[in-house]
Amino acid sequence: GQGKNAQGRETEFKKAIAAGWVELASWCETKKLDEEGKKHNDEALSLDPDNARAKVLKEKLSGASGSTDGERKEYERKLESASKKLSALYLQLSKEKHAPADQPRYDGWLLRGFELDPKAAGPALDAEARDAFGKKEWNRALKLLGALEKQKSDPARAKLLKEVELKGAETSA
């Protein structure tokens, strides 16, 4: 049925995102950026535990980082590029059809996409937050609005956040 297909698409996205992190982790390994590489490789394994390349890298990325300023700058550029690419995939994944019970997981991917590229993912996160507000899903609205507000404060959003906090308190009291 449709559930199986949705799960298959979710797995495809997770594998694609993991592959992107492994690629960055692998580059880090060649530049002796073990700590950074380990972080990216761990994220890859959390998405795709069977990724063979990530399993091999896990053993290699065990030391401390020892890199030059030039390599560090190159890493920052690579990270920015990978973040933009992977943010787009996290966003696509968050928009896939899913059961209402899975919403927190999908919100997690949306938030991760936002963390990686706030400028590109901001509008999608804002739309989801407003949707949650409209549906009176206070906890969800609070989480999404909170992430937006933490990134860059906005007076109208701050006001909305206060309103959501009050409504959430009223309904849980």
XYZ file of C-alpha atoms in Angstrom:
173
model
C 0.000 0.000 0.000
C 0.935 3.658 0.246
C 2.619 3.261 3.644
C 5.205 0.918 2.161
C 5.945 3.315 -0.706
C 6.308 6.287 1.665
C 8.716 4.254 3.789
C 10.727 3.393 0.685
C 11.001 7.057 -0.277
C 11.990 7.979 3.265
C 14.769 5.361 3.126
C 15.952 6.671 -0.266
C 16.204 10.231 1.065
C 18.008 9.072 4.205
C 20.517 7.098 2.108
C 21.094 10.101 -0.184
C 21.657 12.441 2.763
C 23.934 9.894 4.438
C 25.966 9.588 1.221
C 26.487 13.352 1.249
C 27.740 13.298 4.848
C 30.018 10.323 4.113
C 31.498 12.177 1.154
C 32.348 15.129 3.427
C 33.607 12.814 6.189
C 35.824 11.019 3.699
C 37.312 14.314 2.516
C 37.892 15.282 6.170
C 39.753 12.029 6.729
C 42.176 12.791 3.899
C 42.852 16.229 5.457
C 43.366 14.875 9.001
C 40.173 16.584 10.173
C 39.161 13.560 12.225
C 36.884 15.295 14.747
C 34.875 17.073 12.048
C 34.764 13.969 9.877
C 33.598 11.818 12.783
C 30.675 14.176 13.430
C 29.528 14.005 9.784
C 30.108 10.254 9.608
C 28.059 9.709 12.781
C 25.165 11.634 11.257
C 25.464 9.471 8.139
C 25.343 6.273 10.211
C 22.317 7.516 12.166
C 20.476 7.891 8.845
C 21.868 4.802 7.111
C 23.383 2.313 9.588
C 24.276 -0.092 6.748
C 26.386 2.412 4.799
C 29.553 0.370 4.169
C 31.787 3.373 3.499
C 30.654 5.040 6.730
C 31.396 1.858 8.700
C 34.971 1.808 7.341
C 35.433 5.527 8.019
C 34.218 5.085 11.602
C 37.394 3.097 12.332
C 39.663 5.619 10.600
C 38.212 8.794 12.119
C 39.383 8.279 15.649
C 42.133 10.815 16.288
C 42.215 14.504 16.986
C 42.183 17.045 14.189
C 45.491 18.375 12.983
C 45.049 20.683 10.024
C 46.500 23.870 8.608
C 44.604 27.165 8.423
C 44.309 26.658 4.671
C 42.712 23.244 5.141
C 40.406 24.674 7.799
C 39.238 27.391 5.362
C 38.768 24.781 2.652
C 36.750 22.700 5.132
C 34.490 25.679 5.931
C 33.790 26.111 2.201
C 33.120 22.380 1.725
C 30.870 22.321 4.778
C 28.844 25.295 3.542
C 28.389 23.701 0.129
C 27.434 20.300 1.603
C 25.079 21.948 4.111
C 23.153 23.711 1.355
C 22.868 20.548 -0.720
C 21.864 18.365 2.233
C 19.488 20.964 3.651
C 17.530 20.772 0.392
C 17.287 16.969 0.754
C 16.202 17.238 4.411
C 13.505 19.716 3.305
C 12.267 17.387 0.554
C 12.221 14.521 3.041
C 10.231 16.583 5.558
C 7.568 17.253 2.893
C 6.995 13.583 2.026
C 3.561 12.143 2.827
C 3.523 10.498 6.244
C 1.253 9.354 9.035
C 0.290 12.023 11.593
C 2.016 9.943 14.279
C 5.312 10.399 12.419
C 5.056 14.213 12.419
C 7.708 14.765 15.128
C 10.259 12.799 13.074
C 9.442 14.799 9.941
C 9.625 18.047 11.913
C 13.053 16.908 13.086
C 14.220 16.690 9.468
C 12.727 20.090 8.692
C 14.559 21.561 11.698
C 17.821 19.896 10.653
C 17.434 21.342 7.153
C 16.840 24.753 8.720
C 19.916 24.381 10.927
C 22.043 23.626 7.863
C 20.698 26.416 5.649
C 18.435 28.857 7.524
C 18.000 31.183 4.559
C 16.719 28.490 2.193
C 14.702 26.505 4.741
C 13.250 29.437 6.686
C 10.144 29.937 4.537
C 9.200 26.230 4.716
C 9.681 26.198 8.492
C 7.654 29.395 8.853
C 4.817 27.895 6.774
C 4.788 24.716 8.897
C 4.774 26.767 12.111
C 1.784 28.792 10.880
C 0.054 25.566 9.824
C 0.581 24.102 13.307
C -0.745 27.338 14.833
C -3.822 27.192 12.598
C -4.479 23.599 13.664
C -4.009 24.561 17.347
C -1.066 22.143 17.628
C 0.533 24.308 20.318
C 3.527 22.150 21.217
C 4.466 21.712 17.584
C 3.988 25.414 16.832
C 6.110 26.273 19.861
C 8.961 24.029 18.740
C 8.971 25.330 15.151
C 8.518 29.009 16.039
C 11.174 28.670 18.732
C 13.726 27.439 16.199
C 12.957 30.340 13.859
C 13.111 32.878 16.666
C 16.418 31.502 17.990
C 17.976 31.891 14.527
C 16.800 35.466 13.942
C 14.387 37.389 16.100
C 11.356 38.959 14.497
C 8.846 41.109 16.479
C 5.728 39.621 14.855
C 6.999 36.070 15.388
C 7.999 36.855 18.992
C 4.409 38.019 19.591
C 3.019 34.857 17.963
C 5.371 32.749 20.087
C 4.044 34.401 23.283
C 0.479 33.710 22.134
C 1.316 30.055 21.447
C 2.992 29.700 24.851
C -0.143 31.078 26.557
C -2.522 28.866 24.550
C -0.327 25.846 25.245
C -0.394 26.625 28.973
C -4.189 27.084 28.917
C -4.854 23.771 27.194
C -2.469 21.774 29.377
C -3.789 23.319 32.625
